[in-house]
PDB file of C-alpha atoms and ligand atoms in Angstrom:
ATOM      1  CA  MET A   1       6.802 -87.507 -39.863  1.00  0.00           C
ATOM      2  CA  PRO A   2       6.617 -83.738 -39.456  1.00  0.00           C
ATOM      3  CA  GLU A   3       8.071 -81.889 -42.432  1.00  0.00           C
ATOM      4  CA  GLY A   4       9.742 -78.483 -42.673  1.00  0.00           C
ATOM      5  CA  PRO A   5       6.540 -76.442 -42.229  1.00  0.00           C
ATOM      6  CA  GLU A   6       5.537 -78.316 -39.062  1.00  0.00           C
ATOM      7  CA  ILE A   7       9.018 -77.951 -37.521  1.00  0.00           C
ATOM      8  CA  LYS A   8       9.092 -74.228 -38.356  1.00  0.00           C
ATOM      9  CA  GLN A   9       5.682 -73.837 -36.670  1.00  0.00           C
ATOM     10  CA  ALA A  10       7.008 -75.714 -33.634  1.00  0.00           C
ATOM     11  CA  ALA A  11      10.089 -73.447 -33.565  1.00  0.00           C
ATOM     12  CA  ASP A  12       7.807 -70.383 -33.612  1.00  0.00           C
ATOM     13  CA  ALA A  13       5.764 -71.797 -30.736  1.00  0.00           C
ATOM     14  CA  VAL A  14       8.876 -72.594 -28.670  1.00  0.00           C
ATOM     15  CA  ALA A  15      10.222 -69.076 -29.322  1.00  0.00           C
ATOM     16  CA  ARG A  16       6.927 -67.430 -28.318  1.00  0.00           C
ATOM     17  CA  ALA A  17       6.866 -69.434 -25.109  1.00  0.00           C
ATOM     18  CA  ILE A  18      10.411 -69.224 -23.783  1.00  0.00           C
ATOM     19  CA  ALA A  19      12.658 -66.832 -25.746  1.00  0.00           C
ATOM     20  CA  HIS A  20      13.974 -63.507 -24.374  1.00  0.00           C
ATOM     21  CA  THR A  21      13.361 -64.453 -20.733  1.00  0.00           C
ATOM     22  CA  PRO A  22      15.915 -65.870 -18.275  1.00  0.00           C
ATOM     23  CA  LEU A  23      15.360 -69.597 -17.843  1.00  0.00           C
ATOM     24  CA  ILE A  24      14.612 -70.850 -14.355  1.00  0.00           C
ATOM     25  CA  HIS A  25      15.013 -74.549 -15.042  1.00  0.00           C
ATOM     26  CA  ILE A  26      16.365 -76.774 -17.772  1.00  0.00           C
ATOM     27  CA  SER A  27      16.764 -80.538 -17.707  1.00  0.00           C
ATOM     28  CA  PHE A  28      18.002 -83.143 -20.157  1.00  0.00           C
ATOM     29  CA  ALA A  29      17.105 -86.836 -20.002  1.00  0.00           C
ATOM     30  CA  PHE A  30      20.419 -87.862 -21.557  1.00  0.00           C
ATOM     31  CA  GLU A  31      23.177 -88.080 -18.986  1.00  0.00           C
ATOM     32  CA  ARG A  32      25.863 -86.817 -21.358  1.00  0.00           C
ATOM     33  CA  LEU A  33      23.965 -83.509 -21.690  1.00  0.00           C
ATOM     34  CA  GLN A  34      23.201 -82.999 -18.006  1.00  0.00           C
ATOM     35  CA  PRO A  35      26.409 -81.001 -17.341  1.00  0.00           C
ATOM     36  CA  TYR A  36      24.862 -78.273 -19.542  1.00  0.00           C
ATOM     37  CA  GLU A  37      21.922 -77.801 -17.182  1.00  0.00           C
ATOM     38  CA  ALA A  38      23.966 -75.614 -14.804  1.00  0.00           C
ATOM     39  CA  ILE A  39      25.499 -73.740 -17.741  1.00  0.00           C
ATOM     40  CA  LEU A  40      22.206 -72.911 -19.459  1.00  0.00           C
ATOM     41  CA  VAL A  41      19.968 -72.120 -16.499  1.00  0.00           C
ATOM     42  CA  ASN A  42      19.505 -68.341 -16.006  1.00  0.00           C
ATOM     43  CA  GLU A  43      20.601 -67.831 -19.628  1.00  0.00           C
ATOM     44  CA  GLN A  44      18.366 -66.384 -22.337  1.00  0.00           C
ATOM     45  CA  ILE A  45      17.365 -67.768 -25.720  1.00  0.00           C
ATOM     46  CA  TRP A  46      17.677 -65.201 -28.495  1.00  0.00           C
ATOM     47  CA  ALA A  47      16.157 -67.255 -31.331  1.00  0.00           C
ATOM     48  CA  VAL A  48      14.631 -70.603 -32.210  1.00  0.00           C
ATOM     49  CA  GLN A  49      15.381 -71.586 -35.783  1.00  0.00           C
ATOM     50  CA  SER A  50      14.374 -74.512 -37.961  1.00  0.00           C
ATOM     51  CA  LYS A  51      16.599 -76.005 -40.603  1.00  0.00           C
ATOM     52  CA  GLY A  52      14.563 -78.493 -42.569  1.00  0.00           C
ATOM     53  CA  LYS A  53      13.367 -80.975 -39.991  1.00  0.00           C
ATOM     54  CA  ALA A  54      15.929 -79.955 -37.357  1.00  0.00           C
ATOM     55  CA  MET A  55      15.636 -77.224 -34.732  1.00  0.00           C
ATOM     56  CA  LEU A  56      18.251 -74.987 -33.139  1.00  0.00           C
ATOM     57  CA  ILE A  57      17.529 -73.214 -29.866  1.00  0.00           C
ATOM     58  CA  ARG A  58      20.078 -70.432 -29.721  1.00  0.00           C
ATOM     59  CA  PHE A  59      21.391 -69.055 -26.441  1.00  0.00           C
ATOM     60  CA  GLN A  60      23.027 -65.706 -25.844  1.00  0.00           C
ATOM     61  CA  ASN A  61      26.075 -67.472 -24.356  1.00  0.00           C
ATOM     62  CA  GLN A  62      26.955 -68.915 -27.820  1.00  0.00           C
ATOM     63  CA  LEU A  63      25.558 -72.372 -27.076  1.00  0.00           C
ATOM     64  CA  ASN A  64      22.719 -74.022 -29.032  1.00  0.00           C
ATOM     65  CA  ILE A  65      20.443 -76.955 -28.405  1.00  0.00           C
ATOM     66  CA  TYR A  66      20.149 -79.005 -31.585  1.00  0.00           C
ATOM     67  CA  SER A  67      17.205 -81.384 -31.900  1.00  0.00           C
ATOM     68  CA  HIS A  68      15.810 -83.561 -34.651  1.00  0.00           C
ATOM     69  CA  ASN A  69      12.400 -85.067 -34.029  1.00  0.00           C
ATOM     70  CA  GLN A  70      12.744 -87.987 -36.465  1.00  0.00           C
ATOM     71  CA  LEU A  71       9.466 -89.939 -36.446  1.00  0.00           C
ATOM     72  CA  TYR A  72       8.327 -89.571 -32.878  1.00  0.00           C
ATOM     73  CA  GLY A  73       9.617 -86.364 -31.317  1.00  0.00           C
ATOM     74  CA  LYS A  74       6.978 -83.876 -30.210  1.00  0.00           C
ATOM     75  CA  TRP A  75       7.087 -80.461 -28.568  1.00  0.00           C
ATOM     76  CA  TYR A  76       4.525 -79.426 -25.974  1.00  0.00           C
ATOM     77  CA  ILE A  77       4.105 -75.868 -24.732  1.00  0.00           C
ATOM     78  CA  GLN A  78       2.704 -75.670 -21.207  1.00  0.00           C
ATOM     79  CA  LYS A  79       2.382 -73.317 -18.286  1.00  0.00           C
ATOM     80  CA  ALA A  80       5.590 -73.369 -16.208  1.00  0.00           C
ATOM     81  CA  ASN A  81       5.939 -76.459 -14.039  1.00  0.00           C
ATOM     82  CA  SER A  82       3.039 -78.288 -15.640  1.00  0.00           C
ATOM     83  CA  TYR A  83       3.265 -81.402 -17.780  1.00  0.00           C
ATOM     84  CA  PRO A  84       0.904 -82.961 -20.317  1.00  0.00           C
ATOM     85  CA  THR A  85      -0.684 -86.345 -19.799  1.00  0.00           C
ATOM     86  CA  THR A  86       1.215 -88.571 -22.180  1.00  0.00           C
ATOM     87  CA  ASN A  87       2.955 -91.934 -22.290  1.00  0.00           C
ATOM     88  CA  ARG A  88       5.860 -90.343 -24.138  1.00  0.00           C
ATOM     89  CA  GLN A  89       9.250 -89.915 -22.492  1.00  0.00           C
ATOM     90  CA  LEU A  90      10.339 -86.415 -21.585  1.00  0.00           C
ATOM     91  CA  ARG A  91      13.740 -85.739 -23.136  1.00  0.00           C
ATOM     92  CA  LEU A  92      14.219 -82.001 -22.656  1.00  0.00           C
ATOM     93  CA  ALA A  93      12.402 -79.508 -20.424  1.00  0.00           C
ATOM     94  CA  ILE A  94      12.970 -75.764 -20.519  1.00  0.00           C
ATOM     95  CA  HIS A  95      11.080 -73.528 -18.091  1.00  0.00           C
ATOM     96  CA  THR A  96      10.797 -69.766 -17.770  1.00  0.00           C
ATOM     97  CA  PRO A  97       8.806 -68.246 -14.872  1.00  0.00           C
ATOM     98  CA  LYS A  98       5.652 -68.398 -17.048  1.00  0.00           C
ATOM     99  CA  LYS A  99       5.991 -71.100 -19.693  1.00  0.00           C
ATOM    100  CA  ALA A 100       7.584 -74.438 -20.385  1.00  0.00           C
ATOM    101  CA  ALA A 101       8.721 -75.979 -23.657  1.00  0.00           C
ATOM    102  CA  LEU A 102       8.922 -79.738 -23.358  1.00  0.00           C
ATOM    103  CA  LEU A 103      10.360 -82.090 -25.934  1.00  0.00           C
ATOM    104  CA  TYR A 104       9.161 -85.675 -25.748  1.00  0.00           C
ATOM    105  CA  SER A 105      10.395 -88.844 -27.461  1.00  0.00           C
ATOM    106  CA  ALA A 106      13.087 -87.219 -29.616  1.00  0.00           C
ATOM    107  CA  SER A 107      16.308 -89.225 -29.615  1.00  0.00           C
ATOM    108  CA  GLU A 108      18.575 -86.737 -31.375  1.00  0.00           C
ATOM    109  CA  ILE A 109      19.397 -83.916 -28.995  1.00  0.00           C
ATOM    110  CA  ASP A 110      22.739 -82.215 -28.619  1.00  0.00           C
ATOM    111  CA  VAL A 111      24.339 -79.061 -27.286  1.00  0.00           C
ATOM    112  CA  ILE A 112      26.745 -77.401 -29.697  1.00  0.00           C
ATOM    113  CA  THR A 113      28.658 -74.132 -29.919  1.00  0.00           C
ATOM    114  CA  ASN A 114      28.095 -71.583 -32.672  1.00  0.00           C
ATOM    115  CA  GLU A 115      31.327 -72.784 -34.330  1.00  0.00           C
ATOM    116  CA  GLN A 116      30.162 -76.395 -34.297  1.00  0.00           C
ATOM    117  CA  ILE A 117      27.017 -75.551 -36.306  1.00  0.00           C
ATOM    118  CA  THR A 118      28.981 -75.497 -39.576  1.00  0.00           C
ATOM    119  CA  SER A 119      30.608 -78.883 -38.934  1.00  0.00           C
ATOM    120  CA  HIS A 120      27.565 -80.595 -37.433  1.00  0.00           C
ATOM    121  CA  PRO A 121      26.875 -84.001 -39.114  1.00  0.00           C
ATOM    122  CA  PHE A 122      23.278 -83.088 -40.086  1.00  0.00           C
ATOM    123  CA  LEU A 123      23.429 -79.299 -40.362  1.00  0.00           C
ATOM    124  CA  SER A 124      26.540 -79.333 -42.560  1.00  0.00           C
ATOM    125  CA  ARG A 125      25.023 -81.842 -45.003  1.00  0.00           C
ATOM    126  CA  VAL A 126      21.593 -80.313 -45.603  1.00  0.00           C
ATOM    127  CA  GLY A 127      20.802 -78.388 -48.750  1.00  0.00           C
ATOM    128  CA  PRO A 128      19.115 -74.972 -48.898  1.00  0.00           C
ATOM    129  CA  ASP A 129      15.961 -74.714 -46.786  1.00  0.00           C
ATOM    130  CA  VAL A 130      12.765 -74.223 -48.806  1.00  0.00           C
ATOM    131  CA  LEU A 131      11.366 -72.199 -45.894  1.00  0.00           C
ATOM    132  CA  ASP A 132      14.307 -69.826 -45.688  1.00  0.00           C
ATOM    133  CA  ASP A 133      12.924 -66.377 -46.546  1.00  0.00           C
ATOM    134  CA  ALA A 134      16.104 -65.565 -48.451  1.00  0.00           C
ATOM    135  CA  MET A 135      15.664 -68.534 -50.808  1.00  0.00           C
ATOM    136  CA  THR A 136      14.733 -67.592 -54.387  1.00  0.00           C
ATOM    137  CA  VAL A 137      13.085 -69.533 -57.209  1.00  0.00           C
ATOM    138  CA  ASP A 138      16.273 -69.061 -59.277  1.00  0.00           C
ATOM    139  CA  GLN A 139      18.360 -70.739 -56.588  1.00  0.00           C
ATOM    140  CA  VAL A 140      16.018 -73.721 -56.426  1.00  0.00           C
ATOM    141  CA  ARG A 141      15.884 -73.948 -60.239  1.00  0.00           C
ATOM    142  CA  ASP A 142      19.706 -74.047 -60.340  1.00  0.00           C
ATOM    143  CA  ARG A 143      19.613 -76.838 -57.806  1.00  0.00           C
ATOM    144  CA  PHE A 144      17.323 -78.964 -60.041  1.00  0.00           C
ATOM    145  CA  LEU A 145      19.644 -78.343 -62.998  1.00  0.00           C
ATOM    146  CA  ASP A 146      22.852 -79.025 -61.033  1.00  0.00           C
ATOM    147  CA  LYS A 147      24.828 -81.981 -62.444  1.00  0.00           C
ATOM    148  CA  ARG A 148      24.903 -83.634 -59.032  1.00  0.00           C
ATOM    149  CA  PHE A 149      21.115 -83.900 -59.074  1.00  0.00           C
ATOM    150  CA  TYR A 150      19.573 -83.671 -62.529  1.00  0.00           C
ATOM    151  CA  ARG A 151      19.859 -87.356 -63.464  1.00  0.00           C
ATOM    152  CA  ARG A 152      18.302 -88.557 -60.243  1.00  0.00           C
ATOM    153  CA  GLY A 153      14.664 -89.569 -59.987  1.00  0.00           C
ATOM    154  CA  LEU A 154      12.508 -86.773 -58.610  1.00  0.00           C
ATOM    155  CA  VAL A 155      10.806 -89.127 -56.170  1.00  0.00           C
ATOM    156  CA  SER A 156      14.067 -89.711 -54.304  1.00  0.00           C
ATOM    157  CA  LEU A 157      15.498 -86.247 -54.936  1.00  0.00           C
ATOM    158  CA  LEU A 158      12.521 -84.470 -53.367  1.00  0.00           C
ATOM    159  CA  LEU A 159      12.981 -86.422 -50.119  1.00  0.00           C
ATOM    160  CA  ASP A 160      16.763 -85.950 -50.016  1.00  0.00           C
ATOM    161  CA  GLN A 161      17.520 -83.331 -47.341  1.00  0.00           C
ATOM    162  CA  GLY A 162      20.914 -82.781 -48.958  1.00  0.00           C
ATOM    163  CA  PHE A 163      19.143 -81.574 -52.108  1.00  0.00           C
ATOM    164  CA  LEU A 164      16.629 -79.220 -50.504  1.00  0.00           C
ATOM    165  CA  CYS A 165      15.760 -79.441 -46.858  1.00  0.00           C
ATOM    166  CA  GLY A 166      12.299 -79.195 -45.405  1.00  0.00           C
ATOM    167  CA  LEU A 167      10.459 -81.255 -48.001  1.00  0.00           C
ATOM    168  CA  GLY A 168       8.958 -84.557 -46.906  1.00  0.00           C
ATOM    169  CA  ASN A 169       6.451 -87.093 -48.081  1.00  0.00           C
ATOM    170  CA  TYR A 170       3.261 -85.037 -48.392  1.00  0.00           C
ATOM    171  CA  LEU A 171       5.109 -82.067 -49.876  1.00  0.00           C
ATOM    172  CA  ARG A 172       6.738 -84.366 -52.467  1.00  0.00           C
ATOM    173  CA  SER A 173       3.379 -85.387 -53.959  1.00  0.00           C
ATOM    174  CA  GLU A 174       1.983 -81.863 -53.767  1.00  0.00           C
ATOM    175  CA  VAL A 175       5.003 -80.185 -55.419  1.00  0.00           C
ATOM    176  CA  LEU A 176       4.983 -82.695 -58.304  1.00  0.00           C
ATOM    177  CA  PHE A 177       1.267 -82.067 -58.817  1.00  0.00           C
ATOM    178  CA  VAL A 178       1.624 -78.270 -58.817  1.00  0.00           C
ATOM    179  CA  ALA A 179       4.412 -78.570 -61.399  1.00  0.00           C
ATOM    180  CA  ARG A 180       2.373 -81.059 -63.473  1.00  0.00           C
ATOM    181  CA  VAL A 181       5.253 -83.529 -63.413  1.00  0.00           C
ATOM    182  CA  HIS A 182       4.834 -87.321 -63.521  1.00  0.00           C
ATOM    183  CA  PRO A 183       6.560 -88.973 -60.527  1.00  0.00           C
ATOM    184  CA  SER A 184       8.696 -91.246 -62.727  1.00  0.00           C
ATOM    185  CA  LEU A 185      10.649 -88.334 -64.237  1.00  0.00           C
ATOM    186  CA  ARG A 186      14.121 -86.968 -63.479  1.00  0.00           C
ATOM    187  CA  PRO A 187      14.882 -83.230 -63.749  1.00  0.00           C
ATOM    188  CA  ILE A 188      16.722 -83.924 -67.021  1.00  0.00           C
ATOM    189  CA  ASP A 189      13.475 -85.364 -68.505  1.00  0.00           C
ATOM    190  CA  CYS A 190      11.490 -82.215 -67.665  1.00  0.00           C
ATOM    191  CA  THR A 191      10.699 -79.227 -69.886  1.00  0.00           C
ATOM    192  CA  PRO A 192      12.001 -75.812 -68.742  1.00  0.00           C
ATOM    193  CA  GLU A 193       8.408 -74.969 -67.779  1.00  0.00           C
ATOM    194  CA  GLN A 194       8.228 -78.051 -65.582  1.00  0.00           C
ATOM    195  CA  ILE A 195      11.560 -77.234 -63.896  1.00  0.00           C
ATOM    196  CA  ASP A 196      10.225 -73.757 -63.313  1.00  0.00           C
ATOM    197  CA  GLY A 197       7.063 -75.247 -61.832  1.00  0.00           C
ATOM    198  CA  LEU A 198       9.068 -77.523 -59.534  1.00  0.00           C
ATOM    199  CA  ALA A 199      11.227 -74.638 -58.303  1.00  0.00           C
ATOM    200  CA  LYS A 200       8.259 -72.329 -57.720  1.00  0.00           C
ATOM    201  CA  GLY A 201       6.220 -75.170 -56.239  1.00  0.00           C
ATOM    202  CA  ALA A 202       8.916 -76.307 -53.802  1.00  0.00           C
ATOM    203  CA  ILE A 203       8.962 -72.826 -52.278  1.00  0.00           C
ATOM    204  CA  ALA A 204       5.313 -71.799 -52.634  1.00  0.00           C
ATOM    205  CA  VAL A 205       3.710 -75.048 -51.476  1.00  0.00           C
ATOM    206  CA  SER A 206       6.030 -75.297 -48.454  1.00  0.00           C
ATOM    207  CA  ARG A 207       5.459 -71.657 -47.477  1.00  0.00           C
ATOM    208  CA  GLN A 208       1.714 -71.948 -47.841  1.00  0.00           C
ATOM    209  CA  SER A 209       1.744 -75.090 -45.712  1.00  0.00           C
ATOM    210  CA  TYR A 210       3.736 -73.249 -43.040  1.00  0.00           C
ATOM    211  CA  LEU A 211       1.370 -70.247 -43.078  1.00  0.00           C
ATOM    212  CA  THR A 212      -1.861 -72.291 -43.127  1.00  0.00           C
ATOM    213  CA  LYS A 213      -0.767 -75.073 -40.741  1.00  0.00           C
ATOM    214  CA  GLY A 214      -0.562 -77.726 -43.412  1.00  0.00           C
ATOM    215  CA  ILE A 215      -2.916 -76.778 -46.239  1.00  0.00           C
ATOM    216  CA  THR A 216      -1.266 -77.190 -49.647  1.00  0.00           C
ATOM    217  CA  ASN A 217      -4.372 -77.155 -51.881  1.00  0.00           C
ATOM    218  CA  ASN A 218      -5.344 -74.004 -53.802  1.00  0.00           C
ATOM    219  CA  LEU A 219      -6.871 -71.672 -51.210  1.00  0.00           C
ATOM    220  CA  ASP A 220      -9.821 -70.652 -53.452  1.00  0.00           C
ATOM    221  CA  THR A 221     -10.649 -74.321 -53.927  1.00  0.00           C
ATOM    222  CA  VAL A 222     -10.318 -74.801 -50.167  1.00  0.00           C
ATOM    223  CA  ALA A 223     -12.778 -71.948 -49.489  1.00  0.00           C
ATOM    224  CA  GLN A 224     -15.312 -73.482 -51.890  1.00  0.00           C
ATOM    225  CA  LEU A 225     -14.901 -76.970 -50.456  1.00  0.00           C
ATOM    226  CA  LYS A 226     -15.322 -75.647 -46.920  1.00  0.00           C
ATOM    227  CA  GLN A 227     -18.543 -73.929 -47.956  1.00  0.00           C
ATOM    228  CA  GLN A 228     -19.770 -77.229 -49.330  1.00  0.00           C
ATOM    229  CA  GLY A 229     -19.109 -78.850 -45.958  1.00  0.00           C
ATOM    230  CA  PHE A 230     -15.941 -80.783 -46.840  1.00  0.00           C
ATOM    231  CA  SER A 231     -13.707 -81.753 -43.906  1.00  0.00           C
ATOM    232  CA  ARG A 232     -10.105 -80.599 -43.479  1.00  0.00           C
ATOM    233  CA  GLN A 233      -8.927 -84.076 -44.389  1.00  0.00           C
ATOM    234  CA  GLN A 234     -10.815 -83.733 -47.688  1.00  0.00           C
ATOM    235  CA  TYR A 235      -9.760 -80.215 -48.667  1.00  0.00           C
ATOM    236  CA  ARG A 236      -6.234 -80.081 -47.266  1.00  0.00           C
ATOM    237  CA  PHE A 237      -4.240 -81.557 -50.190  1.00  0.00           C
ATOM    238  CA  TYR A 238      -4.348 -81.532 -53.997  1.00  0.00           C
ATOM    239  CA  VAL A 239      -3.503 -85.239 -54.293  1.00  0.00           C
ATOM    240  CA  PHE A 240      -1.838 -86.596 -51.138  1.00  0.00           C
ATOM    241  CA  ASN A 241      -3.983 -89.178 -49.322  1.00  0.00           C
ATOM    242  CA  ARG A 242      -6.654 -88.827 -52.032  1.00  0.00           C
ATOM    243  CA  ASP A 243      -6.295 -92.058 -54.036  1.00  0.00           C
ATOM    244  CA  GLY A 244      -9.487 -92.928 -55.899  1.00  0.00           C
ATOM    245  CA  ARG A 245     -10.896 -89.414 -55.375  1.00  0.00           C
ATOM    246  CA  PRO A 246     -11.416 -86.968 -58.254  1.00  0.00           C
ATOM    247  CA  CYS A 247      -8.617 -84.510 -59.067  1.00  0.00           C
ATOM    248  CA  TYR A 248      -9.748 -80.958 -58.176  1.00  0.00           C
ATOM    249  CA  SER A 249      -8.449 -79.741 -61.553  1.00  0.00           C
ATOM    250  CA  CYS A 250      -9.718 -82.381 -64.010  1.00  0.00           C
ATOM    251  CA  GLY A 251     -11.870 -84.913 -62.172  1.00  0.00           C
ATOM    252  CA  THR A 252      -9.639 -87.907 -62.965  1.00  0.00           C
ATOM    253  CA  ALA A 253      -9.196 -90.391 -60.113  1.00  0.00           C
ATOM    254  CA  ILE A 254      -5.967 -89.829 -58.157  1.00  0.00           C
ATOM    255  CA  LEU A 255      -3.527 -92.757 -58.159  1.00  0.00           C
ATOM    256  CA  LYS A 256      -1.352 -94.007 -55.308  1.00  0.00           C
ATOM    257  CA  GLU A 257       1.989 -95.741 -55.752  1.00  0.00           C
ATOM    258  CA  ILE A 258       4.893 -96.657 -53.509  1.00  0.00           C
ATOM    259  CA  ALA A 259       8.176 -94.926 -54.359  1.00  0.00           C
ATOM    260  CA  GLY A 260      11.294 -95.399 -52.254  1.00  0.00           C
ATOM    261  CA  GLY A 261       9.173 -97.181 -49.649  1.00  0.00           C
ATOM    262  CA  ARG A 262       6.916 -94.141 -49.258  1.00  0.00           C
ATOM    263  CA  ARG A 263       3.441 -93.383 -50.584  1.00  0.00           C
ATOM    264  CA  ILE A 264       3.160 -91.056 -53.529  1.00  0.00           C
ATOM    265  CA  TYR A 265      -0.060 -89.714 -55.077  1.00  0.00           C
ATOM    266  CA  TYR A 266      -0.600 -88.143 -58.489  1.00  0.00           C
ATOM    267  CA  CYS A 267      -3.164 -87.334 -61.147  1.00  0.00           C
ATOM    268  CA  PRO A 268      -2.516 -89.420 -64.296  1.00  0.00           C
ATOM    269  CA  HIS A 269      -4.177 -86.721 -66.447  1.00  0.00           C
ATOM    270  CA  CYS A 270      -2.624 -83.524 -65.033  1.00  0.00           C
ATOM    271  CA  GLN A 271       0.774 -85.251 -64.595  1.00  0.00           C
ATOM    272  CA  LYS A 272       0.943 -87.110 -67.920  1.00  0.00           C
ATOM    273  CA  LEU A 273       4.108 -88.861 -68.937  1.00  0.00           C
TER     274      LEU A 273
HETATM  275 ZN1  LIG B   1      -5.988 -83.852 -62.748  1.00  0.00          ZN
END
């Protein structure tokens, strides 16, 4: 599933392709949304924003297209009036004279007014976005220490979009590693240094992933590994997907476990209990 960084990259790509230009065609696959086609055509998009794993396409006429890709949704950017070869189902097509942004397979698409953003079932429930530029380490630290959250296991907390939004399964393992925190802990079990590490890590690892298209590993290590001929799959992460491989910090073999039905990876030496 794409996580916050991937959705923010997709939002950037959609904005580059179709924002600030009058639309010449827009079509929705869902019948209940088709009345909006006539309302949105010829309008302009002023921004495309991500909120965790959701996206908002914002129109100058106060309307917004909300979409959540869940597991399968995928955006394609094409030349206007051209379509990719895919077996996926086209759910939303937006064309300007030059470019098209096409959303395939997503099942959660809606059109909402600016006022409805604050009461939207997903948008009103999500916690602060780790990729929001205004977010500070102090704010995230307070979140970990908040009574609503600090007795909950980190493995479930870090996937809970109501706690912080934008984190997902690979970021969960990577943030715990950066903070040197064993996956079985709760915030209340952590030292102040570890809480600090989690707060800094949640922001820094997510932002780096956004800026590097998915690389969470230390960038000096990445440069060395690239020089040695390692593939992207090998150098991309500190621990995620690396079970049985040596930790880049200490050489200990990375372990894999299942937590909350999802894979988690950690170094038993760097993330001691
Ligand atoms: Zn290690």
